[in-house]
Amino acid sequence: RKEVEQDPGPFNVPEGATVAFNCTYSNSASQSFFWYRQDCRKEPKLLMSVYSSGNEDGRFTAQLNRASQYISLLIRDSKLSDSATYLCVVNLGYMNYGGSQGNLIFGKGTKLSVKP
Amino acid sequence: GAGVSQSPRYKVAKRGQDVALRCDPISGHVSLFWYQQALGQGPEFLTYFQNEAQLDKSGLPSDRFFAERPEGSVSTLKIQRTQQEDSAVYLCASSTLTATDTQYFGPGTRLTVL
């Protein structure tokens, strides 16, 4: 079982639509959670961190459910420029000497295509 | 300010060749990570440095992969006797010391092994 699982899509939506992505993670010790965005042939870029209380950044809302080990991302009023792959990411959140807990664990990504 | 830079951006190697990939992290960033991203997959962790110390190399797929950061800034990922399955994008990321700090990624080196 992959440590972070997400629906690969593609999600093809019209401009203005609301779209939701979901992701599950297997390690209950995970402490930090993120959504990264990756454009075609570019590097991943942090979209937003995800907190249990939920957080919103403009048209983007992220939510974490620790009990279910589930992370979501909601995009409202989608724009053409939102077309990209969205990567769900977790981090065990601590570093010990010789440990690897600082590294990010990525899902395969969900591809979003917003059409005019 | 300058972000993370990587060179070369593209590398084509014949099977069996050795390659060296360079990463220049953001100035002052203590932590440096290497990831491998195969086509259609998310990035996968290879190795981690804190300053010049390689604290974790558990993600390196074989002993043909070697990484160093001798002066705690620039890092080099070396792949010996390249194989076709090594074809991927190699991403470098840097961050400040705290584990939860944002990791900033470089543009990657796209390696193609023929």
PDB file of C-alpha atoms in Angstrom:
ATOM      1  CA  ARG A   1       0.000   0.000   0.000  1.00  0.00           C
ATOM      2  CA  LYS A   2       1.341   3.409  -0.978  1.00  0.00           C
ATOM      3  CA  GLU A   3       1.941   5.780   1.920  1.00  0.00           C
ATOM      4  CA  VAL A   4      -0.056   8.550   0.262  1.00  0.00           C
ATOM      5  CA  GLU A   5      -2.855   7.689  -2.127  1.00  0.00           C
ATOM      6  CA  GLN A   6      -4.838   9.991  -4.348  1.00  0.00           C
ATOM      7  CA  ASP A   7      -7.049   9.654  -7.405  1.00  0.00           C
ATOM      8  CA  PRO A   8      -4.823  10.346 -10.439  1.00  0.00           C
ATOM      9  CA  GLY A   9      -7.709  11.830 -12.451  1.00  0.00           C
ATOM     10  CA  PRO A  10      -7.727  13.532 -14.851  1.00  0.00           C
ATOM     11  CA  PHE A  11     -10.427  15.848 -13.651  1.00  0.00           C
ATOM     12  CA  ASN A  12     -11.773  17.807 -16.609  1.00  0.00           C
ATOM     13  CA  VAL A  13     -13.952  20.695 -15.462  1.00  0.00           C
ATOM     14  CA  PRO A  14     -15.353  23.881 -17.027  1.00  0.00           C
ATOM     15  CA  GLU A  15     -14.229  27.295 -15.873  1.00  0.00           C
ATOM     16  CA  GLY A  16     -16.094  28.389 -12.785  1.00  0.00           C
ATOM     17  CA  ALA A  17     -16.691  24.879 -11.501  1.00  0.00           C
ATOM     18  CA  THR A  18     -15.947  23.708  -7.985  1.00  0.00           C
ATOM     19  CA  VAL A  19     -13.666  20.693  -7.794  1.00  0.00           C
ATOM     20  CA  ALA A  20     -12.564  18.591  -4.831  1.00  0.00           C
ATOM     21  CA  PHE A  21      -9.515  16.359  -4.465  1.00  0.00           C
ATOM     22  CA  ASN A  22      -9.061  13.769  -1.758  1.00  0.00           C
ATOM     23  CA  CYS A  23      -6.082  11.931  -0.429  1.00  0.00           C
ATOM     24  CA  THR A  24      -5.428   9.326   2.261  1.00  0.00           C
ATOM     25  CA  TYR A  25      -2.201   8.603   4.114  1.00  0.00           C
ATOM     26  CA  SER A  26      -1.178   5.423   5.887  1.00  0.00           C
ATOM     27  CA  ASN A  27       1.251   6.561   8.613  1.00  0.00           C
ATOM     28  CA  SER A  28      -0.638   7.801  11.645  1.00  0.00           C
ATOM     29  CA  ALA A  29       2.581   9.429  12.917  1.00  0.00           C
ATOM     30  CA  SER A  30       2.454  11.947  10.066  1.00  0.00           C
ATOM     31  CA  GLN A  31       2.510  15.446  11.496  1.00  0.00           C
ATOM     32  CA  SER A  32       2.624  17.920   8.630  1.00  0.00           C
ATOM     33  CA  PHE A  33       0.443  17.986   5.579  1.00  0.00           C
ATOM     34  CA  PHE A  34       0.575  19.973   2.384  1.00  0.00           C
ATOM     35  CA  TRP A  35      -0.804  20.400  -1.076  1.00  0.00           C
ATOM     36  CA  TYR A  36       1.783  21.114  -3.754  1.00  0.00           C
ATOM     37  CA  ARG A  37       1.039  22.176  -7.304  1.00  0.00           C
ATOM     38  CA  GLN A  38       3.132  20.967 -10.216  1.00  0.00           C
ATOM     39  CA  ASP A  39       2.805  22.411 -13.693  1.00  0.00           C
ATOM     40  CA  CYS A  40       3.838  20.313 -16.687  1.00  0.00           C
ATOM     41  CA  ARG A  41       7.635  19.850 -16.768  1.00  0.00           C
ATOM     42  CA  LYS A  42       8.114  22.176 -13.791  1.00  0.00           C
ATOM     43  CA  GLU A  43       9.079  21.655 -10.183  1.00  0.00           C
ATOM     44  CA  PRO A  44       6.505  21.210  -7.394  1.00  0.00           C
ATOM     45  CA  LYS A  45       5.536  24.404  -5.606  1.00  0.00           C
ATOM     46  CA  LEU A  46       3.828  24.680  -2.242  1.00  0.00           C
ATOM     47  CA  LEU A  47       0.169  25.580  -2.638  1.00  0.00           C
ATOM     48  CA  MET A  48      -0.808  25.456   0.998  1.00  0.00           C
ATOM     49  CA  SER A  49      -0.270  23.726   4.283  1.00  0.00           C
ATOM     50  CA  VAL A  50      -3.164  21.757   5.739  1.00  0.00           C
ATOM     51  CA  TYR A  51      -4.374  21.957   9.335  1.00  0.00           C
ATOM     52  CA  SER A  52      -6.989  20.085  11.331  1.00  0.00           C
ATOM     53  CA  SER A  53      -8.935  23.276  11.811  1.00  0.00           C
ATOM     54  CA  GLY A  54      -9.131  23.711   8.063  1.00  0.00           C
ATOM     55  CA  ASN A  55      -7.612  26.596   6.235  1.00  0.00           C
ATOM     56  CA  GLU A  56      -8.576  28.769   3.330  1.00  0.00           C
ATOM     57  CA  ASP A  57      -6.542  30.808   0.879  1.00  0.00           C
ATOM     58  CA  GLY A  58      -8.745  32.660  -1.555  1.00  0.00           C
ATOM     59  CA  ARG A  59     -10.531  30.106  -3.724  1.00  0.00           C
ATOM     60  CA  PHE A  60      -8.658  27.199  -2.122  1.00  0.00           C
ATOM     61  CA  THR A  61      -9.749  25.372   1.031  1.00  0.00           C
ATOM     62  CA  ALA A  62      -7.825  22.510   2.600  1.00  0.00           C
ATOM     63  CA  GLN A  63      -8.977  20.184   5.334  1.00  0.00           C
ATOM     64  CA  LEU A  64      -7.340  17.472   7.410  1.00  0.00           C
ATOM     65  CA  ASN A  65      -9.143  14.644   9.210  1.00  0.00           C
ATOM     66  CA  ARG A  66      -6.562  12.946  11.441  1.00  0.00           C
ATOM     67  CA  ALA A  67      -8.963  10.258  12.651  1.00  0.00           C
ATOM     68  CA  SER A  68      -9.650   9.121   9.100  1.00  0.00           C
ATOM     69  CA  GLN A  69      -6.157  10.000   7.852  1.00  0.00           C
ATOM     70  CA  TYR A  70      -7.747  11.950   5.059  1.00  0.00           C
ATOM     71  CA  ILE A  71      -6.809  15.253   3.405  1.00  0.00           C
ATOM     72  CA  SER A  72      -8.900  17.281   1.014  1.00  0.00           C
ATOM     73  CA  LEU A  73      -8.514  20.269  -1.273  1.00  0.00           C
ATOM     74  CA  LEU A  74     -11.443  22.265  -2.621  1.00  0.00           C
ATOM     75  CA  ILE A  75     -11.046  24.723  -5.478  1.00  0.00           C
ATOM     76  CA  ARG A  76     -13.929  27.101  -6.053  1.00  0.00           C
ATOM     77  CA  ASP A  77     -14.588  29.134  -9.210  1.00  0.00           C
ATOM     78  CA  SER A  78     -11.844  27.301 -11.057  1.00  0.00           C
ATOM     79  CA  LYS A  79      -9.731  29.233 -13.562  1.00  0.00           C
ATOM     80  CA  LEU A  80      -7.895  28.087 -16.672  1.00  0.00           C
ATOM     81  CA  SER A  81      -4.670  28.821 -14.798  1.00  0.00           C
ATOM     82  CA  ASP A  82      -5.578  26.217 -12.151  1.00  0.00           C
ATOM     83  CA  SER A  83      -4.816  23.469 -14.681  1.00  0.00           C
ATOM     84  CA  ALA A  84      -1.948  21.488 -13.160  1.00  0.00           C
ATOM     85  CA  THR A  85      -1.202  18.357 -11.155  1.00  0.00           C
ATOM     86  CA  TYR A  86      -1.991  18.626  -7.457  1.00  0.00           C
ATOM     87  CA  LEU A  87       0.241  16.600  -5.152  1.00  0.00           C
ATOM     88  CA  CYS A  88      -0.859  15.531  -1.700  1.00  0.00           C
ATOM     89  CA  VAL A  89       2.160  15.516   0.628  1.00  0.00           C
ATOM     90  CA  VAL A  90       2.846  14.404   4.197  1.00  0.00           C
ATOM     91  CA  ASN A  91       5.841  14.739   6.487  1.00  0.00           C
ATOM     92  CA  LEU A  92       6.537  12.830   9.698  1.00  0.00           C
ATOM     93  CA  GLY A  93       7.538  16.226  10.961  1.00  0.00           C
ATOM     94  CA  TYR A  94      10.622  15.711  13.053  1.00  0.00           C
ATOM     95  CA  MET A  95      14.269  15.175  12.420  1.00  0.00           C
ATOM     96  CA  ASN A  96      16.516  12.932  14.416  1.00  0.00           C
ATOM     97  CA  TYR A  97      20.167  12.421  13.717  1.00  0.00           C
ATOM     98  CA  GLY A  98      20.199   9.615  11.205  1.00  0.00           C
ATOM     99  CA  GLY A  99      16.457   9.849  10.729  1.00  0.00           C
ATOM    100  CA  SER A 100      14.520  10.704   7.622  1.00  0.00           C
ATOM    101  CA  GLN A 101      11.473  12.262   9.097  1.00  0.00           C
ATOM    102  CA  GLY A 102      12.093  15.583   7.415  1.00  0.00           C
ATOM    103  CA  ASN A 103      11.561  14.251   3.933  1.00  0.00           C
ATOM    104  CA  LEU A 104       8.293  14.800   2.115  1.00  0.00           C
ATOM    105  CA  ILE A 105       6.185  11.831   1.072  1.00  0.00           C
ATOM    106  CA  PHE A 106       4.254  12.563  -2.100  1.00  0.00           C
ATOM    107  CA  GLY A 107       1.180  11.039  -3.647  1.00  0.00           C
ATOM    108  CA  LYS A 108       1.195  10.388  -7.382  1.00  0.00           C
ATOM    109  CA  GLY A 109      -0.757  13.565  -8.002  1.00  0.00           C
ATOM    110  CA  THR A 110      -4.195  14.399  -9.366  1.00  0.00           C
ATOM    111  CA  LYS A 111      -4.294  16.031 -12.766  1.00  0.00           C
ATOM    112  CA  LEU A 112      -6.745  18.903 -13.202  1.00  0.00           C
ATOM    113  CA  SER A 113      -7.683  20.359 -16.564  1.00  0.00           C
ATOM    114  CA  VAL A 114      -9.931  23.435 -16.572  1.00  0.00           C
ATOM    115  CA  LYS A 115     -11.585  24.089 -19.921  1.00  0.00           C
ATOM    116  CA  PRO A 116     -13.098  27.337 -21.255  1.00  0.00           C
TER     117      PRO A 116
ATOM    118  CA  GLY B   1      16.445  36.469  -4.285  1.00  0.00           C
ATOM    119  CA  ALA B   2      17.823  33.433  -6.065  1.00  0.00           C
ATOM    120  CA  GLY B   3      16.007  30.158  -5.667  1.00  0.00           C
ATOM    121  CA  VAL B   4      17.358  26.640  -5.868  1.00  0.00           C
ATOM    122  CA  SER B   5      19.260  26.026  -9.076  1.00  0.00           C
ATOM    123  CA  GLN B   6      20.208  22.744 -10.684  1.00  0.00           C
ATOM    124  CA  SER B   7      22.481  21.831 -13.559  1.00  0.00           C
ATOM    125  CA  PRO B   8      22.414  20.504 -16.113  1.00  0.00           C
ATOM    126  CA  ARG B   9      18.712  20.898 -16.835  1.00  0.00           C
ATOM    127  CA  TYR B  10      18.811  17.997 -19.274  1.00  0.00           C
ATOM    128  CA  LYS B  11      21.224  15.105 -19.501  1.00  0.00           C
ATOM    129  CA  VAL B  12      21.281  12.255 -21.974  1.00  0.00           C
ATOM    130  CA  ALA B  13      23.569   9.394 -21.070  1.00  0.00           C
ATOM    131  CA  LYS B  14      24.382   6.100 -22.674  1.00  0.00           C
ATOM    132  CA  ARG B  15      23.765   3.057 -20.528  1.00  0.00           C
ATOM    133  CA  GLY B  16      26.820   2.414 -18.397  1.00  0.00           C
ATOM    134  CA  GLN B  17      27.972   6.030 -18.297  1.00  0.00           C
ATOM    135  CA  ASP B  18      28.511   7.892 -15.049  1.00  0.00           C
ATOM    136  CA  VAL B  19      26.640  11.174 -14.494  1.00  0.00           C
ATOM    137  CA  ALA B  20      26.898  13.997 -11.958  1.00  0.00           C
ATOM    138  CA  LEU B  21      23.994  16.301 -11.147  1.00  0.00           C
ATOM    139  CA  ARG B  22      24.528  19.554  -9.287  1.00  0.00           C
ATOM    140  CA  CYS B  23      22.298  21.443  -6.872  1.00  0.00           C
ATOM    141  CA  ASP B  24      22.813  24.990  -5.565  1.00  0.00           C
ATOM    142  CA  PRO B  25      20.442  25.492  -2.626  1.00  0.00           C
ATOM    143  CA  ILE B  26      19.084  28.793  -1.389  1.00  0.00           C
ATOM    144  CA  SER B  27      21.843  30.607   0.472  1.00  0.00           C
ATOM    145  CA  GLY B  28      21.776  29.843   4.184  1.00  0.00           C
ATOM    146  CA  HIS B  29      19.491  26.820   3.912  1.00  0.00           C
ATOM    147  CA  VAL B  30      20.767  24.100   6.202  1.00  0.00           C
ATOM    148  CA  SER B  31      18.690  21.221   4.890  1.00  0.00           C
ATOM    149  CA  LEU B  32      19.035  19.768   1.403  1.00  0.00           C
ATOM    150  CA  PHE B  33      17.015  16.937  -0.074  1.00  0.00           C
ATOM    151  CA  TRP B  34      17.240  14.960  -3.297  1.00  0.00           C
ATOM    152  CA  TYR B  35      14.143  13.395  -4.845  1.00  0.00           C
ATOM    153  CA  GLN B  36      13.594  11.252  -7.927  1.00  0.00           C
ATOM    154  CA  GLN B  37      10.438  11.708 -10.005  1.00  0.00           C
ATOM    155  CA  ALA B  38       9.631   9.071 -12.596  1.00  0.00           C
ATOM    156  CA  LEU B  39       7.138   9.841 -15.349  1.00  0.00           C
ATOM    157  CA  GLY B  40       3.593   9.955 -14.017  1.00  0.00           C
ATOM    158  CA  GLN B  41       4.666   9.564 -10.398  1.00  0.00           C
ATOM    159  CA  GLY B  42       5.138  11.871  -7.460  1.00  0.00           C
ATOM    160  CA  PRO B  43       8.671  12.681  -6.309  1.00  0.00           C
ATOM    161  CA  GLU B  44      10.308  10.038  -4.117  1.00  0.00           C
ATOM    162  CA  PHE B  45      12.882  10.784  -1.444  1.00  0.00           C
ATOM    163  CA  LEU B  46      16.473   9.784  -2.114  1.00  0.00           C
ATOM    164  CA  THR B  47      18.698  11.407   0.505  1.00  0.00           C
ATOM    165  CA  TYR B  48      18.944  14.233   3.028  1.00  0.00           C
ATOM    166  CA  PHE B  49      21.781  16.498   4.212  1.00  0.00           C
ATOM    167  CA  GLN B  50      21.949  18.744   7.204  1.00  0.00           C
ATOM    168  CA  ASN B  51      24.848  21.056   6.377  1.00  0.00           C
ATOM    169  CA  GLU B  52      27.592  18.698   5.175  1.00  0.00           C
ATOM    170  CA  ALA B  53      26.300  15.668   7.066  1.00  0.00           C
ATOM    171  CA  GLN B  54      24.323  13.100   5.105  1.00  0.00           C
ATOM    172  CA  LEU B  55      21.813  12.091   7.751  1.00  0.00           C
ATOM    173  CA  ASP B  56      19.666   9.813   5.659  1.00  0.00           C
ATOM    174  CA  LYS B  57      20.362   7.937   2.461  1.00  0.00           C
ATOM    175  CA  SER B  58      17.674   5.328   2.867  1.00  0.00           C
ATOM    176  CA  GLY B  59      15.957   6.302  -0.387  1.00  0.00           C
ATOM    177  CA  LEU B  60      18.948   5.747  -2.661  1.00  0.00           C
ATOM    178  CA  PRO B  61      17.861   2.861  -4.917  1.00  0.00           C
ATOM    179  CA  SER B  62      21.250   1.162  -5.219  1.00  0.00           C
ATOM    180  CA  ASP B  63      24.922   1.550  -4.416  1.00  0.00           C
ATOM    181  CA  ARG B  64      25.354   3.124  -7.841  1.00  0.00           C
ATOM    182  CA  PHE B  65      23.852   6.297  -6.376  1.00  0.00           C
ATOM    183  CA  PHE B  66      26.071   8.544  -4.298  1.00  0.00           C
ATOM    184  CA  ALA B  67      25.522  12.076  -3.000  1.00  0.00           C
ATOM    185  CA  GLU B  68      27.775  14.577  -1.293  1.00  0.00           C
ATOM    186  CA  ARG B  69      27.691  18.102   0.088  1.00  0.00           C
ATOM    187  CA  PRO B  70      31.269  18.616   1.248  1.00  0.00           C
ATOM    188  CA  GLU B  71      31.057  22.265   2.308  1.00  0.00           C
ATOM    189  CA  GLY B  72      27.461  22.338   3.384  1.00  0.00           C
ATOM    190  CA  SER B  73      26.174  24.287   0.405  1.00  0.00           C
ATOM    191  CA  VAL B  74      26.388  22.865  -3.142  1.00  0.00           C
ATOM    192  CA  SER B  75      25.472  19.201  -3.462  1.00  0.00           C
ATOM    193  CA  THR B  76      26.223  16.657  -6.173  1.00  0.00           C
ATOM    194  CA  LEU B  77      24.262  13.502  -6.901  1.00  0.00           C
ATOM    195  CA  LYS B  78      26.333  10.978  -8.798  1.00  0.00           C
ATOM    196  CA  ILE B  79      24.989   7.937 -10.580  1.00  0.00           C
ATOM    197  CA  GLN B  80      27.490   5.338 -11.690  1.00  0.00           C
ATOM    198  CA  ARG B  81      26.962   2.877 -14.549  1.00  0.00           C
ATOM    199  CA  THR B  82      23.587   4.370 -15.441  1.00  0.00           C
ATOM    200  CA  GLN B  83      20.718   2.040 -16.337  1.00  0.00           C
ATOM    201  CA  GLN B  84      17.546   2.769 -18.301  1.00  0.00           C
ATOM    202  CA  GLU B  85      15.481   2.623 -15.109  1.00  0.00           C
ATOM    203  CA  ASP B  86      17.466   5.608 -13.811  1.00  0.00           C
ATOM    204  CA  SER B  87      15.694   7.813 -16.369  1.00  0.00           C
ATOM    205  CA  ALA B  88      13.730  10.352 -14.344  1.00  0.00           C
ATOM    206  CA  VAL B  89      13.704  13.941 -13.186  1.00  0.00           C
ATOM    207  CA  TYR B  90      16.019  14.499 -10.226  1.00  0.00           C
ATOM    208  CA  LEU B  91      14.778  17.268  -7.974  1.00  0.00           C
ATOM    209  CA  CYS B  92      16.722  19.065  -5.299  1.00  0.00           C
ATOM    210  CA  ALA B  93      15.008  20.936  -2.484  1.00  0.00           C
ATOM    211  CA  SER B  94      16.323  23.068   0.359  1.00  0.00           C
ATOM    212  CA  SER B  95      14.860  24.421   3.554  1.00  0.00           C
ATOM    213  CA  THR B  96      15.824  25.967   6.836  1.00  0.00           C
ATOM    214  CA  LEU B  97      16.472  23.642   9.755  1.00  0.00           C
ATOM    215  CA  THR B  98      13.018  23.011  11.127  1.00  0.00           C
ATOM    216  CA  ALA B  99      11.400  19.898   9.686  1.00  0.00           C
ATOM    217  CA  THR B 100       8.109  21.615   9.037  1.00  0.00           C
ATOM    218  CA  ASP B 101       9.636  24.495   7.125  1.00  0.00           C
ATOM    219  CA  THR B 102       8.755  24.809   3.474  1.00  0.00           C
ATOM    220  CA  GLN B 103      10.974  22.938   1.082  1.00  0.00           C
ATOM    221  CA  TYR B 104      11.813  24.930  -2.029  1.00  0.00           C
ATOM    222  CA  PHE B 105      12.427  22.903  -5.129  1.00  0.00           C
ATOM    223  CA  GLY B 106      14.822  23.504  -7.968  1.00  0.00           C
ATOM    224  CA  PRO B 107      13.749  23.036 -11.595  1.00  0.00           C
ATOM    225  CA  GLY B 108      15.176  19.525 -11.705  1.00  0.00           C
ATOM    226  CA  THR B 109      17.524  17.663 -14.003  1.00  0.00           C
ATOM    227  CA  ARG B 110      15.813  15.464 -16.566  1.00  0.00           C
ATOM    228  CA  LEU B 111      18.014  12.402 -17.064  1.00  0.00           C
ATOM    229  CA  THR B 112      17.449  10.134 -20.040  1.00  0.00           C
ATOM    230  CA  VAL B 113      19.476   6.939 -20.234  1.00  0.00           C
ATOM    231  CA  LEU B 114      19.552   5.368 -23.688  1.00  0.00           C
TER     232      LEU B 114
END
